[in-house]
CSV table of C-alpha atoms and ligand atoms in Angstrom, one decimal:
chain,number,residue,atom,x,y,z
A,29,UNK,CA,-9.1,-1.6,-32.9
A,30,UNK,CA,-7.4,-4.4,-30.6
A,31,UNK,CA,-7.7,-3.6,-27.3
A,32,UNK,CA,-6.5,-4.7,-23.9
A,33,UNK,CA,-8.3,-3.8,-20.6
A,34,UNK,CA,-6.2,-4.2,-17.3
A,35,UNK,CA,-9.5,-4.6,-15.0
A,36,UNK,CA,-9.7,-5.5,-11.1
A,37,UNK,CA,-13.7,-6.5,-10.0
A,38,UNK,CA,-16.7,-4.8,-10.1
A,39,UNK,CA,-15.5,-1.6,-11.9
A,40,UNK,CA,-13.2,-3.3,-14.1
A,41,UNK,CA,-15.6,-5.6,-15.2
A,42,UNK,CA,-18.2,-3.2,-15.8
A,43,UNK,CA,-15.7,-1.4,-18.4
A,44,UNK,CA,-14.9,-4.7,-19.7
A,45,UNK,CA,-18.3,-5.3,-20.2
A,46,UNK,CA,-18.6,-1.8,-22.3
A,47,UNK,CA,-15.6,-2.3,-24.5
A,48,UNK,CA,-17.6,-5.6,-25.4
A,49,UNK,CA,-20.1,-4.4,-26.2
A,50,UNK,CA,-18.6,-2.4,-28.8
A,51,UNK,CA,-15.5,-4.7,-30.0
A,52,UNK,CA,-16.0,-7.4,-32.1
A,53,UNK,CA,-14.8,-10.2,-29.6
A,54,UNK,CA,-11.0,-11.4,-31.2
A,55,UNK,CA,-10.6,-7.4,-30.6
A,56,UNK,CA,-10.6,-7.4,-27.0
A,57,UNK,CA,-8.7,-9.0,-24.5
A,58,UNK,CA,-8.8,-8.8,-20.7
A,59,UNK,CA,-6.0,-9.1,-18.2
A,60,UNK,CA,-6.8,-9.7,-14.7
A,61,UNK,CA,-6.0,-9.1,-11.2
A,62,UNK,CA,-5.4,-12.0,-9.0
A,63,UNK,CA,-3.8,-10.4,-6.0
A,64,UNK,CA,-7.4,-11.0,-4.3
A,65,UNK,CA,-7.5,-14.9,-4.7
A,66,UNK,CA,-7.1,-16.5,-1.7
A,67,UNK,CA,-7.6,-20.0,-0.5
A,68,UNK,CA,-11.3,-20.7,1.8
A,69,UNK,CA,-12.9,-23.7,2.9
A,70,UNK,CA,-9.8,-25.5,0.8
A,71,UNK,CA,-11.0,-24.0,-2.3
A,72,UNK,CA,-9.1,-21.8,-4.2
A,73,UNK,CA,-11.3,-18.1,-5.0
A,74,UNK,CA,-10.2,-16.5,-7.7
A,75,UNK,CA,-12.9,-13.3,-7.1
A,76,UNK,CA,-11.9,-10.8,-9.7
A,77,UNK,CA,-11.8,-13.3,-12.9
A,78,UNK,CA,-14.8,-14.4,-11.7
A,79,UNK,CA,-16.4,-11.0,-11.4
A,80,UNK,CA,-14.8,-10.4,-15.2
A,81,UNK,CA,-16.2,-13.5,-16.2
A,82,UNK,CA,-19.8,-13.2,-14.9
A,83,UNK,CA,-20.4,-9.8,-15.9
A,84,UNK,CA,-19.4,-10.3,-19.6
A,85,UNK,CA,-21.3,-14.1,-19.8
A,86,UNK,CA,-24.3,-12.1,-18.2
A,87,UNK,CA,-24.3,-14.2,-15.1
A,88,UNK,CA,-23.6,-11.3,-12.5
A,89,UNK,CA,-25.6,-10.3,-9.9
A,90,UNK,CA,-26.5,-7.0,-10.3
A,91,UNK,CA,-27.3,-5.6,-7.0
A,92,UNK,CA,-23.5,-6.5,-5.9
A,93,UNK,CA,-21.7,-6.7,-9.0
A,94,UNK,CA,-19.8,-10.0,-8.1
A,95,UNK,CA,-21.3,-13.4,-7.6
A,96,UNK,CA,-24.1,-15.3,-9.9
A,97,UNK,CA,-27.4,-13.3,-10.4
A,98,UNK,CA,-30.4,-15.6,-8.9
A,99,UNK,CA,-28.4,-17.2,-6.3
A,100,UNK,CA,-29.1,-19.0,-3.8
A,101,UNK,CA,-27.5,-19.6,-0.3
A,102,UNK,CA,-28.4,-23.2,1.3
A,103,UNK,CA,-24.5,-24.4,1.2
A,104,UNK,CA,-22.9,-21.4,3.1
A,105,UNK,CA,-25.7,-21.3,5.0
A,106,UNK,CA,-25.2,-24.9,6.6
A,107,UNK,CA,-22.0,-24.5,6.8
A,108,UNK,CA,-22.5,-21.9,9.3
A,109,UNK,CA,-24.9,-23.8,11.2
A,110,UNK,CA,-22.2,-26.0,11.6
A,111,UNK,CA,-19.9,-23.3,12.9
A,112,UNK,CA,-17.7,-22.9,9.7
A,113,UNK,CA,-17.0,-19.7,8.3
A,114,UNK,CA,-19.6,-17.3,6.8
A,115,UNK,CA,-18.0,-14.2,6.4
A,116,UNK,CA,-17.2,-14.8,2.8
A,117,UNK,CA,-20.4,-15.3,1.1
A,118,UNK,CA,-20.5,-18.0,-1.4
A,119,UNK,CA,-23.3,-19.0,-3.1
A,120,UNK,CA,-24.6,-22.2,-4.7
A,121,UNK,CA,-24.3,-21.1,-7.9
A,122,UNK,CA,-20.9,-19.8,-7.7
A,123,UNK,CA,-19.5,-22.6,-5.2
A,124,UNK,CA,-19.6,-25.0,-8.9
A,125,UNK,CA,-16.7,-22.4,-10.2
A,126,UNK,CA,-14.6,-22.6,-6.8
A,127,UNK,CA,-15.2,-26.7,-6.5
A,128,UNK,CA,-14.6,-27.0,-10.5
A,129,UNK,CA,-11.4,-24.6,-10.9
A,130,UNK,CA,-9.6,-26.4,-7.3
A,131,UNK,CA,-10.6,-30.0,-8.7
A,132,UNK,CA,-8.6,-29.0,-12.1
A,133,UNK,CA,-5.7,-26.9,-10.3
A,134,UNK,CA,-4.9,-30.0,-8.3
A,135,UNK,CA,-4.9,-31.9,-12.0
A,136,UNK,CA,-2.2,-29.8,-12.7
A,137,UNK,CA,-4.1,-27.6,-15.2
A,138,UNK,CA,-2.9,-23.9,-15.3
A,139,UNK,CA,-5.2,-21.1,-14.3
A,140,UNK,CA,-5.3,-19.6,-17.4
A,141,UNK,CA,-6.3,-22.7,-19.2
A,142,UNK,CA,-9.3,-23.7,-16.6
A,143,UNK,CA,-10.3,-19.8,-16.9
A,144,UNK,CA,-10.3,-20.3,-20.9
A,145,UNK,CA,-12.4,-23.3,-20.9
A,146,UNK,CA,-14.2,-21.9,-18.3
A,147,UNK,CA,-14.9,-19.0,-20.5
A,148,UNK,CA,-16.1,-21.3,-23.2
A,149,UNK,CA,-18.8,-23.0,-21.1
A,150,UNK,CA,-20.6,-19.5,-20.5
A,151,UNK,CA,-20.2,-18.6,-23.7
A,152,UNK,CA,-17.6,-15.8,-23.5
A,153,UNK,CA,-16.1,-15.5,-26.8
A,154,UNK,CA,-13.7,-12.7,-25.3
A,155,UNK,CA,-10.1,-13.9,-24.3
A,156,UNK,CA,-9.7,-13.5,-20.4
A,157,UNK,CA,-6.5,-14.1,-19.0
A,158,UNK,CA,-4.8,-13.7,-15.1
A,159,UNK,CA,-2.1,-12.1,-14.4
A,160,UNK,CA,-0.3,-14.5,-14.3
A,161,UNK,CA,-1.0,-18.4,-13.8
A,162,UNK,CA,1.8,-18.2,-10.8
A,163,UNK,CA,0.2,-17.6,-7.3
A,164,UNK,CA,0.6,-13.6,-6.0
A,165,UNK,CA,-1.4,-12.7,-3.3
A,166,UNK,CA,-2.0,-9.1,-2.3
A,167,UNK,CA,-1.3,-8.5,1.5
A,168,UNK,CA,-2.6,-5.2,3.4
A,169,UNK,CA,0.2,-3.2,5.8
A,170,UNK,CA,-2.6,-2.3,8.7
A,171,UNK,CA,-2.5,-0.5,11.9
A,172,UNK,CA,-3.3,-3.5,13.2
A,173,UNK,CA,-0.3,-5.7,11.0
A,174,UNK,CA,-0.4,-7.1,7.5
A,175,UNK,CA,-3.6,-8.7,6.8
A,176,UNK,CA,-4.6,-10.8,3.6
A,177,UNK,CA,-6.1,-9.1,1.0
A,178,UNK,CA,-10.0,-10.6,1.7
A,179,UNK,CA,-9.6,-11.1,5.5
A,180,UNK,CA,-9.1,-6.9,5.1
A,181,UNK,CA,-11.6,-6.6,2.6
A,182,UNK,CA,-14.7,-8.5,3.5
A,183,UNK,CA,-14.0,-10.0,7.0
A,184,UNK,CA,-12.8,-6.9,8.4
A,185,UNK,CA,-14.8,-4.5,6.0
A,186,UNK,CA,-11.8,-2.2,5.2
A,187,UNK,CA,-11.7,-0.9,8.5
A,188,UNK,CA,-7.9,-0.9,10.0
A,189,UNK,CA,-5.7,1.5,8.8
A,190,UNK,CA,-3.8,1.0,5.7
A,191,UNK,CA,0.1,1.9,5.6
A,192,UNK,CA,1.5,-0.1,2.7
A,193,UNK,CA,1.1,-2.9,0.2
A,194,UNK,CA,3.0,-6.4,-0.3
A,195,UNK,CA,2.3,-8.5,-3.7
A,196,UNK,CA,3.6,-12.2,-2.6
A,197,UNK,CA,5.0,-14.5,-4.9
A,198,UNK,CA,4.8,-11.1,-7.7
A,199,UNK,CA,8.4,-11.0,-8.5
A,200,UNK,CA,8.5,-14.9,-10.0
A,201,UNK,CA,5.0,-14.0,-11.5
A,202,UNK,CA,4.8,-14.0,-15.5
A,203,UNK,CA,2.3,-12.6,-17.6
A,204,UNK,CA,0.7,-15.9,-19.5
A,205,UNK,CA,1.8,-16.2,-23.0
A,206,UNK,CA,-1.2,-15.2,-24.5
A,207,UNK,CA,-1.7,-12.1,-23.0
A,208,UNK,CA,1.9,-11.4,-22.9
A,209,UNK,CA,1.3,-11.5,-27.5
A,210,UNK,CA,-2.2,-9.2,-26.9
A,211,UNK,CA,0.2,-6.5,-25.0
A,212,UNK,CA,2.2,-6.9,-28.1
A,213,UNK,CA,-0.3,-6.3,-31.2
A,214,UNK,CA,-2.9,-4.1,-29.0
A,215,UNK,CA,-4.0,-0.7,-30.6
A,216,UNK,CA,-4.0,0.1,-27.0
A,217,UNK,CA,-4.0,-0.3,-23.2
A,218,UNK,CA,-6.9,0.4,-21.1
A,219,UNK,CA,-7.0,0.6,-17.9
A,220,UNK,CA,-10.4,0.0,-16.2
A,221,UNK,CA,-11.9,2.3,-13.4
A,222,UNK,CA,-10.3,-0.3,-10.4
A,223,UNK,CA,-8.6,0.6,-7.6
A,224,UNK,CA,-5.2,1.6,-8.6
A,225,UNK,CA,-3.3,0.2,-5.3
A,226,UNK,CA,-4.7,-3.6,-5.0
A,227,UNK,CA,-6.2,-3.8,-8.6
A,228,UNK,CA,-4.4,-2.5,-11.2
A,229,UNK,CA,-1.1,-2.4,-9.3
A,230,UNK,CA,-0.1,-5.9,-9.1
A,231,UNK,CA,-1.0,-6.7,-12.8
A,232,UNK,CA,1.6,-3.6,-13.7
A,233,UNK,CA,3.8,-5.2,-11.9
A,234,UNK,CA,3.5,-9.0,-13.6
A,235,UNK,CA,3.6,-7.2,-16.9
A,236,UNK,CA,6.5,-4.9,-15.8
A,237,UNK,CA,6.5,-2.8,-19.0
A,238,UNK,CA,4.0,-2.0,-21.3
A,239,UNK,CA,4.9,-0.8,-24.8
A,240,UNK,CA,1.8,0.1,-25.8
A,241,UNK,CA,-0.4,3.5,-25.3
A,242,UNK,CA,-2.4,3.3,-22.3
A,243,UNK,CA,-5.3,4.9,-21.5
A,244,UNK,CA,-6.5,5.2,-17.7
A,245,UNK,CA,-9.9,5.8,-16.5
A,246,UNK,CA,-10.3,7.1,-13.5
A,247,UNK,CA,-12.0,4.6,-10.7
A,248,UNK,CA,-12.4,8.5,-8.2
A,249,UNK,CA,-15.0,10.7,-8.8
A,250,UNK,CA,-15.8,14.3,-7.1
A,251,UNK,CA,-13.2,12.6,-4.3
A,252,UNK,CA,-15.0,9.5,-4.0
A,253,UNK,CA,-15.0,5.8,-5.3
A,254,UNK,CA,-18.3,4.6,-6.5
A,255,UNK,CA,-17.4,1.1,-4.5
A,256,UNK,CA,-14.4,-0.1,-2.3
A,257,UNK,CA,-11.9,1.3,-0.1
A,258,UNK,CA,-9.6,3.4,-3.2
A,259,UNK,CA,-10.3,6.8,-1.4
A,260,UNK,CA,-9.9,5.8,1.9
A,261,UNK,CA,-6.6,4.0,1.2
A,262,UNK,CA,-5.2,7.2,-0.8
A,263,UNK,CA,-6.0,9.3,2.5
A,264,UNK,CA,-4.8,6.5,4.8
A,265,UNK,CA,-1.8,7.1,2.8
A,266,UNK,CA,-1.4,10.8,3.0
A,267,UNK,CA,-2.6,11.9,-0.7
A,268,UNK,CA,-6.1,13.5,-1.0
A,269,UNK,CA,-8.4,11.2,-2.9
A,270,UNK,CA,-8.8,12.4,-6.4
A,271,UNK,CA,-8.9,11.9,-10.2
A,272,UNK,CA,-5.7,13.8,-10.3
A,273,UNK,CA,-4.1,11.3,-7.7
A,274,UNK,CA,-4.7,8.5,-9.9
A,275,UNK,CA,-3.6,10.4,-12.8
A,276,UNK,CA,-0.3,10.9,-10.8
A,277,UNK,CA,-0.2,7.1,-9.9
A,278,UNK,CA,0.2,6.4,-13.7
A,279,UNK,CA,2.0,9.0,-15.0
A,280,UNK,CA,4.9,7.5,-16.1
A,281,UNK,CA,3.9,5.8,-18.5
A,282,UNK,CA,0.0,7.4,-19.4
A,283,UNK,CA,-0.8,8.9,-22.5
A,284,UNK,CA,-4.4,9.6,-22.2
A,285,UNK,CA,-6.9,9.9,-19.0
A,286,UNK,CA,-10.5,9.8,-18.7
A,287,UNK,CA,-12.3,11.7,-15.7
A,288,UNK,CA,-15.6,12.5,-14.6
A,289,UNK,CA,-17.8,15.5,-16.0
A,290,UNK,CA,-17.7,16.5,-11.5
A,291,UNK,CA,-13.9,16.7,-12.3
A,292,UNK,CA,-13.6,18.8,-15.1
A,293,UNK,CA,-11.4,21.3,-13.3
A,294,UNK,CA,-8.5,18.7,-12.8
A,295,UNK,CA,-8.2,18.4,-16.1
A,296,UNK,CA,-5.8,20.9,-16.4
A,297,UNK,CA,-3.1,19.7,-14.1
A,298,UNK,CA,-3.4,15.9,-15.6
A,299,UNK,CA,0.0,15.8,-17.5
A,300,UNK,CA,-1.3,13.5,-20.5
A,301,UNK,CA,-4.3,14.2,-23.1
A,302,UNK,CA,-7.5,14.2,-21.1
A,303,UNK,CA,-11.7,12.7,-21.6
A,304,UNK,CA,-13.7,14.4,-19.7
A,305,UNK,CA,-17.2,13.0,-19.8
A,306,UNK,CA,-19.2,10.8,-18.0
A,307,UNK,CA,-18.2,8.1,-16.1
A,308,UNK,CA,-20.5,6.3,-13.7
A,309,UNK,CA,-21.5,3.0,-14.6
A,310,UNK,CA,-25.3,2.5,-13.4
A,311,UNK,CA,-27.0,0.9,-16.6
A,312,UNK,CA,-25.7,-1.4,-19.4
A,313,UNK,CA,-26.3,2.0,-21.5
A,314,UNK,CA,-23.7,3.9,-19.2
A,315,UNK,CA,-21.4,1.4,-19.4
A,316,UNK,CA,-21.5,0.5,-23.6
A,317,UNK,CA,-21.3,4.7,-23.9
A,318,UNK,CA,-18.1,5.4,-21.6
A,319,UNK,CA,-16.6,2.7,-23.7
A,320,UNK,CA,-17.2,4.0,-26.8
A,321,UNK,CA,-16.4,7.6,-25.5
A,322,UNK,CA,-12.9,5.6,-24.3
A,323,UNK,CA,-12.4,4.1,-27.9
A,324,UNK,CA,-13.1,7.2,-29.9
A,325,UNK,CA,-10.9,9.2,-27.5
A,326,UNK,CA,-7.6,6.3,-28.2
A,327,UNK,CA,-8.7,7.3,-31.9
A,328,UNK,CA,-7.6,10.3,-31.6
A,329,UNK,CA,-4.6,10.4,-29.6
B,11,FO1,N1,-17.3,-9.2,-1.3
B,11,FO1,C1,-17.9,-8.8,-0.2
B,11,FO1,O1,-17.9,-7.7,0.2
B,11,FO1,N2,-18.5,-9.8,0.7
B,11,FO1,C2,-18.5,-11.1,0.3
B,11,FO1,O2,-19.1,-11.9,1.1
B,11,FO1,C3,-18.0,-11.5,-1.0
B,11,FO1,C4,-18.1,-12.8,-1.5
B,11,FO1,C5,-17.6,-13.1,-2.7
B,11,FO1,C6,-17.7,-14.3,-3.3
B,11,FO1,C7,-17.2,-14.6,-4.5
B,11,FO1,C8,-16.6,-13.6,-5.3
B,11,FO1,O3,-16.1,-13.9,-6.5
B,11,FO1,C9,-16.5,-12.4,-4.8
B,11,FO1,C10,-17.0,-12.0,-3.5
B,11,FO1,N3,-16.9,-10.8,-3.0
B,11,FO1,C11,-17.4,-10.4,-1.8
B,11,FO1,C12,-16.2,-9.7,-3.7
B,11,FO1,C13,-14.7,-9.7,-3.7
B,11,FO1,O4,-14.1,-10.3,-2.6
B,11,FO1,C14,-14.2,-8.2,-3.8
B,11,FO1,O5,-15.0,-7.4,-4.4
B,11,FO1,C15,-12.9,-8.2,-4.6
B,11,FO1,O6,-11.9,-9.1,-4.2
B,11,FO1,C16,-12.4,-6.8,-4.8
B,11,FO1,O7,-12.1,-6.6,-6.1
């Protein structure tokens, strides 16, 4: 069954890593968000490919889900001895991908190739594409003005309050040809449990339609997200946080959606076919099942 996962970080990559598990590798494909790069100590961060990337090579840390597992902290450290900015933790390990990628976008080499080659050195044998290889860079409608996407985020923890989103650059953005062919031939569409506003929404909005079925999984469970600010930016927004809010966020174009066991009850009001089962991601275990609960449930549709 070819599959395409639509993934944001931690979350998405965690699904990603699940659907892996169970796919032979030319069978999945993953497209993925890069509203949250951003450009930091004149290096170009791409932090949701790299999340993808790390989790399925099995070079993530665990404890936060993005950055290298064992890491260490010497350069960032320094550099805020010497008064540079800290806020945005990069660590040795992972300072190789930012240096590397920046040295080979100046080149002139595309995103999507340095990302494949990239892919090859940690031995992922999935294809892993961005968005789009054109810059689009989620910006964050505050309380206190727009803010880019990780100066909201990290540096100011998600704290002002959200009243809209802007995707820069999104309308000129293109999906890149090969993941433009996987939308194509794909059994199906899934899209990982990521934040529906700043994950999943600007890679919609590259690929523009999808022609495919698609299969959402809810990132909200029992009203909450597991990690990141999706709940708090539905209520900022004025729609009560819940697996039914996402489902509504899709709808036009969903034909199946997978909620939590907590959630059964929505179920009901979810206007496509529904999973309910269980969805938190703790273990390698959880994450290998949900995907093959997701795959057996496309099956049958
Ligand atoms: N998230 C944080 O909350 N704090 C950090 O210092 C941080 C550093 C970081 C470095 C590299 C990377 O690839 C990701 C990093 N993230 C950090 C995560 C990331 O910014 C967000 O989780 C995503 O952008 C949201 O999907």
């Amino acid at each position: 069954m070819k599959i395409v996962a639509l993934a944001g970080g931690v979350g998405g990559a965690k699904l990603a890593h699940g659907l892996a598990q169970n796919l032979p590798p030319e069978d999945l494909t993953v497209i993925v968000n890069t509203g949250d790069d951003f450009e930091h100590l004149g290096l170009t961060i791409c932090p949701d490919l790299d999340t993808v990337c790390y989790t399925l090579g099995g070079l993530a840390n665990p404890e936060t889900g993005w950055g290298r597992v064992n890491e260490s902290w010497n350069t960032i450290g320094n550099i805020e001895k010497l008064g540079g900015p800290g806020w945005f933790r990069l660590g040795d390990q992972d300072l190789a991908t930012h240096l590397e990628r920046t040295r080979r976008l100046k080149e002139g080499q595309s995103l999507s190739e340095i990302t494949r080659d990239f892919c090859n050195a940690w031995g992922i044998k999935q294809m892993v594409y961005p968005m789009s290889d054109s810059r689009v860079r989620t910006m964050v409608d505050t309380d206190e003005g727009e803010l880019a996407f990780q100066e909201y985020f990290v540096h100011r923890h998600c704290e002002p309050r959200v009243k809209g989103f802007r995707f820069d650059g999104v309308e000129a953005a293109r999906p890149v040809t090969g993941a433009r062919e996987a939308l194509e031939s794909a059994d199906a569409v899934v899209i990982c449990p990521s934040n529906p506003w700043v994950s999943v929404d600007p890679i919609l909005k590259v690929i523009q339609k999808i022609n495919r079925p698609v299969v959402a999984v809810s990132p909200i469970i029992g009203g909450k997200t597991v990690k990141g600010p999706a709940a708090k930016m539905y209520t900022e927004l004025g729609i009560e946080p819940s697996a039914l809010a996402v489902a509504r966020h899709y709808r036009s174009f969903l034909s199946g959606f997978v909620l939590d066991n907590v959630d059964s009850d929505l179920s009901a009001k979810i206007e496509a076919r529904t999973l309910v089962t269980h969805t938190l991601m703790n273990s390698n275990a959880d994450r290998a099942r949900l995907a093959m609960d997701v795959l057996h449930f496309i099956g049958s549709l």
